[in-house]
Amino acid sequence: MKTADKHDKIIRAATKVFAKKGFFNARISDIAKEAKVADGTIYLYFNNKYDMLLSVFEEKIGRLVNLINSQLEQEDDPRRMLEIFITTHLREMKKNKNLAEVIQIELRQTNKMVKDYRNNKFSEYLNIISMIIKKGQAKGVFRRDVLPGLAKRAIFGAMDEIARIWNINIDSEYPIDETTNQVISIFLIGILQHPTTGKS
Amino acid sequence: MKTADKHDKIIRAATKVFAKKGFFNARISDIAKEAKVADGTIYLYFNNKYDMLLSVFEEKIGRLVNLINSQLEQEDDPRRMLEIFITTHLREMKKNKNLAEVIQIELRQTNKMVKDYRNNKFSEYLNIISMIIKKGQAKGVFRRDVLPGLAKRAIFGAMDEIARIWNINIDSEYPIDETTNQVISIFLIGILQHPTTGKS
DNA sequence: TTGACAAATGAACAGTCATTCATTCATATT
DNA sequence: AATATGAATGAATGACTGTTCATTTGTCAA
């Protein structure tokens, strides 16, 4: 087996174990066993436990960024772009619960360990949202007084909370399509009953 | 010192330490020291470490529920009620960062430890949002096709993510009033530029 | 076949901490 | 003053686990 393959194998195992047990309750030996590798082998590929979590996170978010970017490539309508972002994010979280879980873990458990939080894949990911919003504002389709840097947080936060619930499965669950449409419509037109709104 | 006082003192210390170090990195001896109490004393008031986190969480959320309910008491306009909820939540999170932190921790780290997630203060808290929405729908001020059970997640998630950022203080930060207004307007009227919307 | 190098192993180490409990202290009662 | 009761203490315990490294295994060129 090639070195690259083993690295990958460990990443996959780590994702699974972190997602299932959380970072602190995951043992290196759990991950090693899941990857069918000796405990020590892990340290040939990663510096330490936290380095693994970070690698898992960056790798997965990187894939997400690529996926979304490829989806958005053809599209030029900001409204449609936002719909695509929301749809894709929710679909991926639903499809890959471990990913959703690892995002949750990394985002809250390890802030305290790490200082530099700016230049990473995750910021890049969220900035896709704010770029869409800015574009929409420039085109006059989105309200100009919305702060893109705040809106990106609101939108991500909403989706992240919904994904969290999927992973606990409390709440009688709604179909993903319905959920997606709800989120899109809430952020586009709000919950207020508009006199003019006749759209479905 | 009375027994009740000591219980309280420990809760306060635990909140502080959990917020600062996270659940898993917080040592009982840290909390004991912060509370100016012997390690063993803690076990006279709590069963174990996790029991403390749960107590802290329930206690703090309980206060929030009371606060919000008292704020909402006088109000009957659903739109205004939602504004009050959002304003109060964000204000409290800003004021008490430890609280925000403990919510983050408890919500993601311990789901895995606990099974019953239904009947607790936190559900009660979120259900205030959905009750407001239902009321607004009954009165015809909120869109009828919005699912209250989903909207409450979206609204809470958005605010929680914003509070998370406050606690890391990345992002050039906006004043709290502006942030609050943004969140309110996003959820009420959305980000789409409406032809009819002339309101500030 | 041999030797050299790299990859992999997993037992052992070293440190950490939640929890316990024998003992001490504080207070109230007689 | 003597005793009883419960609260508080904190050192000791015991279990756990991230990381290391001496050793083994695999690979390939000469």
GROMACS .gro file of C-alpha atoms in nm, chain A residues 28-182:
model
  155
   28ILE     CA    1  -0.573   0.697   1.920
   29SER     CA    2  -0.601   0.324   1.953
   30ASP     CA    3  -0.963   0.344   1.834
   31ILE     CA    4  -0.854   0.526   1.524
   32ALA     CA    5  -0.564   0.289   1.469
   33LYS     CA    6  -0.792  -0.009   1.498
   34GLU     CA    7  -1.047   0.143   1.263
   35ALA     CA    8  -0.770   0.213   1.011
   36LYS     CA    9  -0.623  -0.135   1.064
   37VAL     CA   10  -0.288   0.012   1.152
   38ALA     CA   11  -0.065   0.010   1.458
   39ASP     CA   12  -0.095   0.294   1.706
   40GLY     CA   13   0.256   0.413   1.634
   41THR     CA   14   0.195   0.426   1.261
   42ILE     CA   15  -0.038   0.717   1.309
   43TYR     CA   16   0.253   0.924   1.432
   44LEU     CA   17   0.437   0.867   1.108
   45TYR     CA   18   0.163   1.062   0.936
   46PHE     CA   19   0.048   1.311   1.196
   47ASN     CA   20   0.224   1.509   1.464
   48ASN     CA   21  -0.032   1.451   1.731
   49LYS     CA   22  -0.396   1.392   1.797
   50TYR     CA   23  -0.505   1.748   1.742
   51ASP     CA   24  -0.312   1.763   1.419
   52MET     CA   25  -0.529   1.479   1.298
   53LEU     CA   26  -0.851   1.660   1.378
   54LEU     CA   27  -0.728   1.966   1.200
   55SER     CA   28  -0.625   1.760   0.898
   56VAL     CA   29  -0.959   1.588   0.887
   57PHE     CA   30  -1.138   1.918   0.910
   58GLU     CA   31  -0.935   2.098   0.649
   59GLU     CA   32  -0.952   1.808   0.412
   60LYS     CA   33  -1.328   1.772   0.435
   61ILE     CA   34  -1.398   2.143   0.414
   62GLY     CA   35  -1.162   2.164   0.119
   63ARG     CA   36  -1.373   1.911  -0.064
   64LEU     CA   37  -1.685   2.106   0.020
   65VAL     CA   38  -1.533   2.425  -0.113
   66ASN     CA   39  -1.444   2.254  -0.438
   67LEU     CA   40  -1.784   2.097  -0.471
   68ILE     CA   41  -1.970   2.420  -0.413
   69ASN     CA   42  -1.742   2.616  -0.640
   70SER     CA   43  -1.797   2.370  -0.921
   71GLN     CA   44  -2.171   2.393  -0.867
   72LEU     CA   45  -2.160   2.771  -0.878
   73GLU     CA   46  -1.935   2.794  -1.179
   74GLN     CA   47  -2.209   2.809  -1.435
   75GLU     CA   48  -2.442   3.028  -1.237
   76ASP     CA   49  -2.450   3.405  -1.243
   77ASP     CA   50  -2.777   3.489  -1.072
   78PRO     CA   51  -2.699   3.566  -0.705
   79ARG     CA   52  -3.034   3.449  -0.587
   80ARG     CA   53  -2.990   3.117  -0.761
   81MET     CA   54  -2.635   3.097  -0.630
   82LEU     CA   55  -2.750   3.131  -0.273
   83GLU     CA   56  -3.010   2.864  -0.334
   84ILE     CA   57  -2.740   2.638  -0.469
   85PHE     CA   58  -2.516   2.700  -0.170
   86ILE     CA   59  -2.788   2.620   0.079
   87THR     CA   60  -2.910   2.318  -0.111
   88THR     CA   61  -2.564   2.175  -0.153
   89HIS     CA   62  -2.456   2.236   0.204
   90LEU     CA   63  -2.764   2.075   0.350
   91ARG     CA   64  -2.751   1.786   0.107
   92GLU     CA   65  -2.389   1.711   0.193
   93MET     CA   66  -2.451   1.732   0.565
   94LYS     CA   67  -2.742   1.498   0.533
   95LYS     CA   68  -2.546   1.259   0.318
   96ASN     CA   69  -2.235   1.262   0.533
   97LYS     CA   70  -2.326   1.286   0.895
   98ASN     CA   71  -1.970   1.231   1.006
   99LEU     CA   72  -1.870   1.543   0.822
  100ALA     CA   73  -2.139   1.747   0.991
  101GLU     CA   74  -2.031   1.609   1.323
  102VAL     CA   75  -1.665   1.687   1.269
  103ILE     CA   76  -1.748   2.044   1.176
  104GLN     CA   77  -1.941   2.080   1.498
  105ILE     CA   78  -1.659   1.934   1.700
  106GLU     CA   79  -1.377   2.127   1.543
  107LEU     CA   80  -1.563   2.454   1.554
  108ARG     CA   81  -1.631   2.445   1.927
  109GLN     CA   82  -1.382   2.220   2.093
  110THR     CA   83  -1.060   2.341   1.955
  111ASN     CA   84  -1.093   2.714   1.917
  112LYS     CA   85  -0.933   2.718   2.253
  113MET     CA   86  -0.629   2.535   2.128
  114VAL     CA   87  -0.561   2.735   1.822
  115LYS     CA   88  -0.482   3.097   1.774
  116ASP     CA   89  -0.478   3.179   1.406
  117TYR     CA   90  -0.825   3.139   1.279
  118ARG     CA   91  -0.824   3.348   0.971
  119ASN     CA   92  -0.652   3.181   0.683
  120ASN     CA   93  -0.812   2.848   0.656
  121LYS     CA   94  -1.045   2.652   0.439
  122PHE     CA   95  -1.338   2.718   0.662
  123SER     CA   96  -1.314   3.095   0.624
  124GLU     CA   97  -1.287   3.039   0.255
  125TYR     CA   98  -1.604   2.837   0.268
  126LEU     CA   99  -1.805   3.097   0.456
  127ASN     CA  100  -1.673   3.372   0.235
  128ILE     CA  101  -1.843   3.213  -0.060
  129ILE     CA  102  -2.168   3.315   0.106
  130SER     CA  103  -2.064   3.673   0.161
  131MET     CA  104  -1.932   3.697  -0.192
  132ILE     CA  105  -2.266   3.584  -0.325
  133ILE     CA  106  -2.439   3.842  -0.114
  134LYS     CA  107  -2.209   4.121  -0.227
  135LYS     CA  108  -2.266   4.025  -0.585
  136GLY     CA  109  -2.640   4.033  -0.530
  137GLN     CA  110  -2.615   4.374  -0.373
  138ALA     CA  111  -2.412   4.505  -0.662
  139LYS     CA  112  -2.679   4.379  -0.896
  140GLY     CA  113  -2.955   4.524  -0.689
  141VAL     CA  114  -3.127   4.194  -0.615
  142PHE     CA  115  -3.027   4.184  -0.248
  143ARG     CA  116  -3.091   4.456   0.005
  144ARG     CA  117  -2.794   4.689   0.023
  145ASP     CA  118  -2.818   4.742   0.397
  146VAL     CA  119  -2.753   4.376   0.476
  147LEU     CA  120  -2.401   4.322   0.614
  148PRO     CA  121  -2.255   4.031   0.419
  149GLY     CA  122  -2.015   3.942   0.700
  150LEU     CA  123  -2.303   3.900   0.937
  151ALA     CA  124  -2.542   3.739   0.696
  152LYS     CA  125  -2.290   3.467   0.617
  153ARG     CA  126  -2.279   3.382   0.988
  154ALA     CA  127  -2.656   3.378   1.018
  155ILE     CA  128  -2.698   3.153   0.719
  156PHE     CA  129  -2.424   2.914   0.817
  157GLY     CA  130  -2.539   2.906   1.177
  158ALA     CA  131  -2.893   2.824   1.080
  159MET     CA  132  -2.784   2.536   0.860
  160ASP     CA  133  -2.537   2.410   1.115
  161GLU     CA  134  -2.802   2.396   1.384
  162ILE     CA  135  -3.033   2.206   1.152
  163ALA     CA  136  -2.755   1.961   1.073
  164ARG     CA  137  -2.691   1.922   1.444
  165ILE     CA  138  -3.048   1.817   1.497
  166TRP     CA  139  -3.025   1.568   1.214
  167ASN     CA  140  -2.739   1.406   1.398
  168ILE     CA  141  -2.929   1.378   1.721
  169ASN     CA  142  -3.261   1.319   1.552
  170ILE     CA  143  -3.481   1.480   1.800
  171ASP     CA  144  -3.779   1.656   1.638
  172SER     CA  145  -4.010   1.487   1.399
  173GLU     CA  146  -3.796   1.525   1.096
  174TYR     CA  147  -3.898   1.699   0.777
  175PRO     CA  148  -3.792   1.578   0.431
  176ILE     CA  149  -3.471   1.736   0.313
  177ASP     CA  150  -3.631   1.909   0.017
  178GLU     CA  151  -3.886   2.075   0.235
  179THR     CA  152  -3.618   2.174   0.484
  180THR     CA  153  -3.406   2.322   0.211
  181ASN     CA  154  -3.695   2.520   0.067
  182GLN     CA  155  -3.783   2.651   0.408
   0.00000   0.00000   0.00000
